[in-house]
PDB file of N, CA and C in Angstrom:
ATOM      1  N   MET A 148     -14.421 179.999 -47.572  1.00 84.00           N
ATOM      2  CA  MET A 148     -14.584 178.722 -45.832  1.00 84.00           C
ATOM      3  C   MET A 148     -15.479 179.287 -44.860  1.00 84.00           C
ATOM      4  N   TRP A 149     -14.682 180.308 -44.720  1.00 88.00           N
ATOM      5  CA  TRP A 149     -15.330 181.043 -43.119  1.00 88.00           C
ATOM      6  C   TRP A 149     -17.038 181.386 -43.344  1.00 88.00           C
ATOM      7  N   LYS A 150     -17.421 181.853 -44.128  1.00 91.00           N
ATOM      8  CA  LYS A 150     -18.921 181.791 -44.620  1.00 91.00           C
ATOM      9  C   LYS A 150     -19.588 180.700 -44.171  1.00 91.00           C
ATOM     10  N   LEU A 151     -19.019 179.363 -44.640  1.00 91.00           N
ATOM     11  CA  LEU A 151     -19.973 178.217 -44.666  1.00 91.00           C
ATOM     12  C   LEU A 151     -19.830 177.720 -43.279  1.00 91.00           C
ATOM     13  N   ALA A 152     -18.433 177.934 -42.595  1.00 93.00           N
ATOM     14  CA  ALA A 152     -18.344 177.810 -41.081  1.00 93.00           C
ATOM     15  C   ALA A 152     -19.077 178.943 -40.000  1.00 93.00           C
ATOM     16  N   LEU A 153     -19.353 180.033 -40.695  1.00 93.00           N
ATOM     17  CA  LEU A 153     -20.040 180.563 -40.118  1.00 93.00           C
ATOM     18  C   LEU A 153     -21.530 180.394 -39.961  1.00 93.00           C
ATOM     19  N   LEU A 154     -22.247 179.748 -41.017  1.00 94.00           N
ATOM     20  CA  LEU A 154     -23.280 179.223 -40.942  1.00 94.00           C
ATOM     21  C   LEU A 154     -23.850 178.063 -40.578  1.00 94.00           C
ATOM     22  N   ALA A 155     -22.532 177.462 -40.270  1.00 94.00           N
ATOM     23  CA  ALA A 155     -22.818 175.888 -39.659  1.00 94.00           C
ATOM     24  C   ALA A 155     -22.707 176.055 -37.796  1.00 94.00           C
ATOM     25  N   TYR A 156     -21.816 177.477 -37.936  1.00 96.00           N
ATOM     26  CA  TYR A 156     -21.706 177.411 -36.279  1.00 96.00           C
ATOM     27  C   TYR A 156     -22.675 177.169 -35.071  1.00 96.00           C
ATOM     28  N   MET A 157     -23.816 178.139 -35.355  1.00 96.00           N
ATOM     29  CA  MET A 157     -25.010 178.179 -34.491  1.00 96.00           C
ATOM     30  C   MET A 157     -25.667 176.671 -34.160  1.00 96.00           C
ATOM     31  N   PRO A 158     -26.025 176.336 -35.503  1.00 96.00           N
ATOM     32  CA  PRO A 158     -26.802 174.615 -35.314  1.00 96.00           C
ATOM     33  C   PRO A 158     -25.535 173.575 -34.716  1.00 96.00           C
ATOM     34  N   ILE A 159     -24.627 173.666 -34.472  1.00 96.00           N
ATOM     35  CA  ILE A 159     -23.442 172.947 -34.248  1.00 96.00           C
ATOM     36  C   ILE A 159     -23.585 173.173 -32.718  1.00 96.00           C
ATOM     37  N   ALA A 160     -23.420 174.577 -32.443  1.00 96.00           N
ATOM     38  CA  ALA A 160     -23.528 174.702 -30.733  1.00 96.00           C
ATOM     39  C   ALA A 160     -24.601 174.189 -30.183  1.00 96.00           C
ATOM     40  N   ALA A 161     -25.669 174.499 -30.851  1.00 96.00           N
ATOM     41  CA  ALA A 161     -27.058 173.941 -30.082  1.00 96.00           C
ATOM     42  C   ALA A 161     -27.092 172.808 -30.174  1.00 96.00           C
ATOM     43  N   VAL A 162     -26.657 172.074 -30.795  1.00 96.00           N
ATOM     44  CA  VAL A 162     -26.548 170.444 -30.352  1.00 96.00           C
ATOM     45  C   VAL A 162     -25.484 170.470 -29.864  1.00 96.00           C
ATOM     46  N   ILE A 163     -24.186 170.683 -29.709  1.00 96.00           N
ATOM     47  CA  ILE A 163     -23.626 170.560 -28.284  1.00 96.00           C
ATOM     48  C   ILE A 163     -23.768 170.457 -27.004  1.00 96.00           C
ATOM     49  N   PHE A 164     -24.624 171.963 -27.260  1.00 95.00           N
ATOM     50  CA  PHE A 164     -25.135 172.234 -25.479  1.00 95.00           C
ATOM     51  C   PHE A 164     -26.696 171.213 -25.350  1.00 95.00           C
ATOM     52  N   GLY A 165     -27.031 170.762 -26.373  1.00 95.00           N
ATOM     53  CA  GLY A 165     -28.415 170.251 -26.019  1.00 95.00           C
ATOM     54  C   GLY A 165     -27.505 168.606 -25.766  1.00 95.00           C
ATOM     55  N   PHE A 166     -26.544 168.076 -25.897  1.00 95.00           N
ATOM     56  CA  PHE A 166     -26.046 167.134 -25.777  1.00 95.00           C
ATOM     57  C   PHE A 166     -25.156 167.253 -24.162  1.00 95.00           C
ATOM     58  N   LEU A 167     -24.725 168.384 -23.939  1.00 93.00           N
ATOM     59  CA  LEU A 167     -24.379 168.543 -22.552  1.00 93.00           C
ATOM     60  C   LEU A 167     -24.907 168.869 -21.794  1.00 93.00           C
ATOM     61  N   GLY A 168     -25.999 169.598 -22.258  1.00 91.00           N
ATOM     62  CA  GLY A 168     -27.243 169.707 -21.340  1.00 91.00           C
ATOM     63  C   GLY A 168     -28.307 168.171 -20.607  1.00 91.00           C
ATOM     64  N   MET A 169     -28.284 167.247 -21.914  1.00 92.00           N
ATOM     65  CA  MET A 169     -28.667 166.444 -21.382  1.00 92.00           C
ATOM     66  C   MET A 169     -28.051 165.428 -20.547  1.00 92.00           C
ATOM     67  N   ILE A 170     -26.550 165.703 -20.683  1.00 92.00           N
ATOM     68  CA  ILE A 170     -26.062 164.909 -19.820  1.00 92.00           C
ATOM     69  C   ILE A 170     -26.113 165.380 -18.380  1.00 92.00           C
ATOM     70  N   LEU A 171     -25.943 166.866 -18.294  1.00 89.00           N
ATOM     71  CA  LEU A 171     -25.967 167.448 -16.887  1.00 89.00           C
ATOM     72  C   LEU A 171     -27.383 167.038 -16.537  1.00 89.00           C
ATOM     73  N   SER A 172     -28.095 167.107 -17.287  1.00 86.00           N
ATOM     74  CA  SER A 172     -29.573 167.018 -16.430  1.00 86.00           C
ATOM     75  C   SER A 172     -29.767 165.441 -15.690  1.00 86.00           C
ATOM     76  N   VAL A 173     -29.206 164.480 -16.325  1.00 89.00           N
ATOM     77  CA  VAL A 173     -29.013 163.145 -15.802  1.00 89.00           C
ATOM     78  C   VAL A 173     -28.152 162.811 -14.762  1.00 89.00           C
ATOM     79  N   THR A 174     -27.110 164.023 -14.807  1.00 89.00           N
ATOM     80  CA  THR A 174     -26.122 163.667 -13.580  1.00 89.00           C
ATOM     81  C   THR A 174     -26.389 164.203 -12.700  1.00 89.00           C
ATOM     82  N   VAL A 175     -26.973 165.493 -12.806  1.00 85.00           N
ATOM     83  CA  VAL A 175     -27.243 166.576 -11.469  1.00 85.00           C
ATOM     84  C   VAL A 175     -28.699 165.750 -10.494  1.00 85.00           C
ATOM     85  N   SER A 176     -28.075 166.082  -9.654  1.00 81.00           N
ATOM     86  CA  SER A 176     -29.410 165.236  -8.590  1.00 81.00           C
ATOM     87  C   SER A 176     -30.400 166.383  -7.981  1.00 81.00           C
ATOM     88  N   ARG A 177     -31.566 165.818  -7.607  1.00 82.00           N
ATOM     89  CA  ARG A 177     -32.221 167.002  -7.291  1.00 82.00           C
ATOM     90  C   ARG A 177     -31.977 167.627  -5.834  1.00 82.00           C
ATOM     91  N   GLU A 178     -31.027 167.134  -5.331  1.00 87.00           N
ATOM     92  CA  GLU A 178     -30.642 167.785  -3.831  1.00 87.00           C
ATOM     93  C   GLU A 178     -29.507 168.627  -4.415  1.00 87.00           C
ATOM     94  N   THR A 179     -29.286 168.990  -5.612  1.00 86.00           N
ATOM     95  CA  THR A 179     -27.827 169.855  -5.697  1.00 86.00           C
ATOM     96  C   THR A 179     -28.657 171.353  -5.750  1.00 86.00           C
ATOM     97  N   PRO A 180     -27.924 171.898  -5.152  1.00 89.00           N
ATOM     98  CA  PRO A 180     -28.518 173.526  -4.760  1.00 89.00           C
ATOM     99  C   PRO A 180     -28.471 174.220  -6.206  1.00 89.00           C
ATOM    100  N   PHE A 181     -29.575 174.882  -6.326  1.00 86.00           N
ATOM    101  CA  PHE A 181     -29.489 175.623  -8.014  1.00 86.00           C
ATOM    102  C   PHE A 181     -28.291 176.717  -8.315  1.00 86.00           C
ATOM    103  N   ALA A 182     -27.842 177.046  -7.476  1.00 87.00           N
ATOM    104  CA  ALA A 182     -26.400 177.905  -7.649  1.00 87.00           C
ATOM    105  C   ALA A 182     -25.445 177.074  -8.300  1.00 87.00           C
ATOM    106  N   ASP A 183     -25.316 175.888  -7.333  1.00 84.00           N
ATOM    107  CA  ASP A 183     -24.231 174.642  -8.055  1.00 84.00           C
ATOM    108  C   ASP A 183     -24.546 174.135  -9.269  1.00 84.00           C
ATOM    109  N   ALA A 184     -25.724 173.950  -9.653  1.00 87.00           N
ATOM    110  CA  ALA A 184     -26.256 173.325 -10.977  1.00 87.00           C
ATOM    111  C   ALA A 184     -26.382 174.207 -12.172  1.00 87.00           C
ATOM    112  N   ALA A 185     -26.711 175.886 -11.505  1.00 90.00           N
ATOM    113  CA  ALA A 185     -26.626 176.778 -12.493  1.00 90.00           C
ATOM    114  C   ALA A 185     -25.316 177.021 -13.110  1.00 90.00           C
ATOM    115  N   TRP A 186     -24.474 176.716 -12.552  1.00 91.00           N
ATOM    116  CA  TRP A 186     -23.081 177.251 -13.066  1.00 91.00           C
ATOM    117  C   TRP A 186     -22.706 176.085 -13.382  1.00 91.00           C
ATOM    118  N   ALA A 187     -22.768 174.865 -13.525  1.00 89.00           N
ATOM    119  CA  ALA A 187     -22.689 173.718 -14.165  1.00 89.00           C
ATOM    120  C   ALA A 187     -23.235 173.755 -15.984  1.00 89.00           C
ATOM    121  N   TYR A 188     -24.528 174.649 -15.832  1.00 91.00           N
ATOM    122  CA  TYR A 188     -25.495 174.895 -17.074  1.00 91.00           C
ATOM    123  C   TYR A 188     -24.326 176.002 -17.818  1.00 91.00           C
ATOM    124  N   TYR A 189     -24.354 177.086 -16.994  1.00 93.00           N
ATOM    125  CA  TYR A 189     -23.525 178.003 -17.915  1.00 93.00           C
ATOM    126  C   TYR A 189     -21.710 177.239 -18.219  1.00 93.00           C
ATOM    127  N   GLY A 190     -21.344 176.389 -17.702  1.00 92.00           N
ATOM    128  CA  GLY A 190     -19.965 176.216 -18.248  1.00 92.00           C
ATOM    129  C   GLY A 190     -20.347 175.440 -19.208  1.00 92.00           C
ATOM    130  N   ALA A 191     -21.643 174.448 -19.433  1.00 92.00           N
ATOM    131  CA  ALA A 191     -21.982 173.695 -20.545  1.00 92.00           C
ATOM    132  C   ALA A 191     -22.121 174.676 -21.715  1.00 92.00           C
ATOM    133  N   ALA A 192     -23.076 176.197 -21.574  1.00 95.00           N
ATOM    134  CA  ALA A 192     -23.148 176.895 -22.424  1.00 95.00           C
ATOM    135  C   ALA A 192     -21.698 177.764 -23.057  1.00 95.00           C
ATOM    136  N   ALA A 193     -21.078 177.716 -22.428  1.00 96.00           N
ATOM    137  CA  ALA A 193     -19.270 178.335 -22.596  1.00 96.00           C
ATOM    138  C   ALA A 193     -18.643 177.052 -23.405  1.00 96.00           C
ATOM    139  N   LEU A 194     -18.726 175.939 -23.076  1.00 95.00           N
ATOM    140  CA  LEU A 194     -18.057 174.915 -23.778  1.00 95.00           C
ATOM    141  C   LEU A 194     -18.504 174.697 -25.106  1.00 95.00           C
ATOM    142  N   SER A 195     -19.931 174.573 -25.303  1.00 96.00           N
ATOM    143  CA  SER A 195     -20.684 174.599 -26.633  1.00 96.00           C
ATOM    144  C   SER A 195     -20.314 175.792 -27.269  1.00 96.00           C
ATOM    145  N   PHE A 196     -20.135 176.870 -26.968  1.00 95.00           N
ATOM    146  CA  PHE A 196     -19.775 178.051 -28.090  1.00 95.00           C
ATOM    147  C   PHE A 196     -18.506 178.046 -28.584  1.00 95.00           C
ATOM    148  N   ILE A 197     -17.450 177.265 -27.335  1.00 96.00           N
ATOM    149  CA  ILE A 197     -15.988 177.538 -27.623  1.00 96.00           C
ATOM    150  C   ILE A 197     -15.846 176.198 -28.607  1.00 96.00           C
ATOM    151  N   GLY A 198     -16.501 175.305 -28.198  1.00 95.00           N
ATOM    152  CA  GLY A 198     -16.038 173.938 -28.695  1.00 95.00           C
ATOM    153  C   GLY A 198     -17.051 173.535 -30.226  1.00 95.00           C
ATOM    154  N   ALA A 199     -17.924 174.403 -30.844  1.00 97.00           N
ATOM    155  CA  ALA A 199     -18.640 174.856 -31.861  1.00 97.00           C
ATOM    156  C   ALA A 199     -17.477 175.273 -32.948  1.00 97.00           C
ATOM    157  N   VAL A 200     -16.570 175.920 -32.623  1.00 96.00           N
ATOM    158  CA  VAL A 200     -15.773 176.708 -33.539  1.00 96.00           C
ATOM    159  C   VAL A 200     -14.920 175.600 -34.275  1.00 96.00           C
ATOM    160  N   PRO A 201     -14.147 174.810 -33.590  1.00 96.00           N
ATOM    161  CA  PRO A 201     -13.512 173.747 -34.719  1.00 96.00           C
ATOM    162  C   PRO A 201     -14.392 172.707 -35.228  1.00 96.00           C
ATOM    163  N   VAL A 202     -15.391 172.382 -34.764  1.00 96.00           N
ATOM    164  CA  VAL A 202     -16.408 171.301 -35.256  1.00 96.00           C
ATOM    165  C   VAL A 202     -17.191 172.332 -36.649  1.00 96.00           C
ATOM    166  N   ALA A 203     -17.299 173.474 -36.619  1.00 96.00           N
ATOM    167  CA  ALA A 203     -17.749 174.363 -37.720  1.00 96.00           C
ATOM    168  C   ALA A 203     -16.796 174.351 -38.801  1.00 96.00           C
ATOM    169  N   TRP A 204     -15.751 174.370 -38.393  1.00 96.00           N
ATOM    170  CA  TRP A 204     -14.348 174.760 -39.430  1.00 96.00           C
ATOM    171  C   TRP A 204     -14.336 173.184 -40.013  1.00 96.00           C
ATOM    172  N   LEU A 205     -14.221 172.148 -39.262  1.00 95.00           N
ATOM    173  CA  LEU A 205     -14.280 170.742 -40.042  1.00 95.00           C
ATOM    174  C   LEU A 205     -15.548 170.481 -40.558  1.00 95.00           C
ATOM    175  N   VAL A 206     -16.492 170.727 -40.330  1.00 94.00           N
ATOM    176  CA  VAL A 206     -18.154 170.508 -41.240  1.00 94.00           C
ATOM    177  C   VAL A 206     -17.645 171.316 -42.553  1.00 94.00           C
ATOM    178  N   ALA A 207     -17.579 172.625 -42.276  1.00 93.00           N
ATOM    179  CA  ALA A 207     -17.147 173.553 -43.470  1.00 93.00           C
ATOM    180  C   ALA A 207     -16.233 172.674 -44.351  1.00 93.00           C
ATOM    181  N   ARG A 208     -14.993 172.283 -44.221  1.00 93.00           N
ATOM    182  CA  ARG A 208     -13.817 171.852 -45.136  1.00 93.00           C
ATOM    183  C   ARG A 208     -14.685 170.622 -45.891  1.00 93.00           C
ATOM    184  N   ARG A 209     -15.321 169.598 -45.073  1.00 92.00           N
ATOM    185  CA  ARG A 209     -15.898 168.744 -45.238  1.00 92.00           C
ATOM    186  C   ARG A 209     -16.979 169.013 -46.158  1.00 92.00           C
ATOM    187  N   MET A 210     -17.719 169.574 -46.205  1.00 89.00           N
ATOM    188  CA  MET A 210     -18.207 169.788 -47.289  1.00 89.00           C
ATOM    189  C   MET A 210     -18.216 170.485 -48.623  1.00 89.00           C
ATOM    190  N   LEU A 211     -17.493 171.395 -48.521  1.00 90.00           N
ATOM    191  CA  LEU A 211     -16.243 171.958 -49.159  1.00 90.00           C
ATOM    192  C   LEU A 211     -15.585 170.788 -50.339  1.00 90.00           C
ATOM    193  N   TRP A 212     -14.999 170.345 -49.498  1.00 90.00           N
ATOM    194  CA  TRP A 212     -14.192 168.978 -49.837  1.00 90.00           C
ATOM    195  C   TRP A 212     -14.711 167.961 -50.926  1.00 90.00           C
ATOM    196  N   ARG A 213     -16.330 167.665 -50.679  1.00 81.00           N
ATOM    197  CA  ARG A 213     -17.441 167.044 -51.381  1.00 81.00           C
ATOM    198  C   ARG A 213     -18.172 167.633 -52.489  1.00 81.00           C
ATOM    199  N   ARG A 214     -17.766 169.047 -52.278  1.00 81.00           N
ATOM    200  CA  ARG A 214     -18.637 169.656 -53.772  1.00 81.00           C
ATOM    201  C   ARG A 214     -17.350 169.889 -54.421  1.00 81.00           C
ATOM    202  N   GLU A 215     -15.804 170.036 -53.941  1.00 86.00           N
ATOM    203  CA  GLU A 215     -15.077 170.052 -55.394  1.00 86.00           C
ATOM    204  C   GLU A 215     -14.359 168.757 -55.790  1.00 86.00           C
ATOM    205  N   ARG A 216     -14.754 167.693 -54.993  1.00 85.00           N
ATOM    206  CA  ARG A 216     -14.603 166.586 -55.577  1.00 85.00           C
ATOM    207  C   ARG A 216     -15.791 166.240 -56.621  1.00 85.00           C
ATOM    208  N   ARG A 217     -16.943 166.345 -55.974  1.00 83.00           N
ATOM    209  CA  ARG A 217     -18.442 166.368 -57.353  1.00 83.00           C
ATOM    210  C   ARG A 217     -17.609 167.249 -58.508  1.00 83.00           C
ATOM    211  N   LEU A 218     -17.324 168.481 -58.586  1.00 86.00           N
ATOM    212  CA  LEU A 218     -17.138 169.201 -59.373  1.00 86.00           C
ATOM    213  C   LEU A 218     -15.618 168.810 -60.490  1.00 86.00           C
ATOM    214  N   ALA A 219     -14.858 168.287 -59.801  1.00 86.00           N
ATOM    215  CA  ALA A 219     -13.883 167.401 -60.437  1.00 86.00           C
ATOM    216  C   ALA A 219     -13.782 166.258 -61.149  1.00 86.00           C
ATOM    217  N   SER A 220     -15.442 165.536 -60.971  1.00 80.00           N
ATOM    218  CA  SER A 220     -15.604 164.308 -61.297  1.00 80.00           C
ATOM    219  C   SER A 220     -15.923 164.234 -63.179  1.00 80.00           C
ATOM    220  N   PRO A 221     -15.309 163.588 -63.740  1.00 75.00           N
ATOM    221  CA  PRO A 221     -15.523 163.743 -65.685  1.00 75.00           C
ATOM    222  C   PRO A 221     -16.766 163.628 -65.594  1.00 75.00           C
ATOM    223  N   GLY A 222     -17.777 162.859 -64.946  1.00 62.00           N
ATOM    224  CA  GLY A 222     -19.013 162.705 -65.324  1.00 62.00           C
ATOM    225  C   GLY A 222     -19.756 163.226 -64.792  1.00 62.00           C
TER     226      GLY A 222
END
């Protein structure tokens, strides 16, 4: 399961970062100094890399569960 979770990790992290980046780009105003906005984007990147671990694990479990259910079916 670890191999499948590792395979799904980077795309999931990219999707989470894209979502957080979209939210940040909408909420941060143009008058915000670059240094403050940069830290927000760095935080979004860190959150996406950390948050992708449990999501990738759940996706891998779900994919393997579907495969095992299909293999166990009689027809």
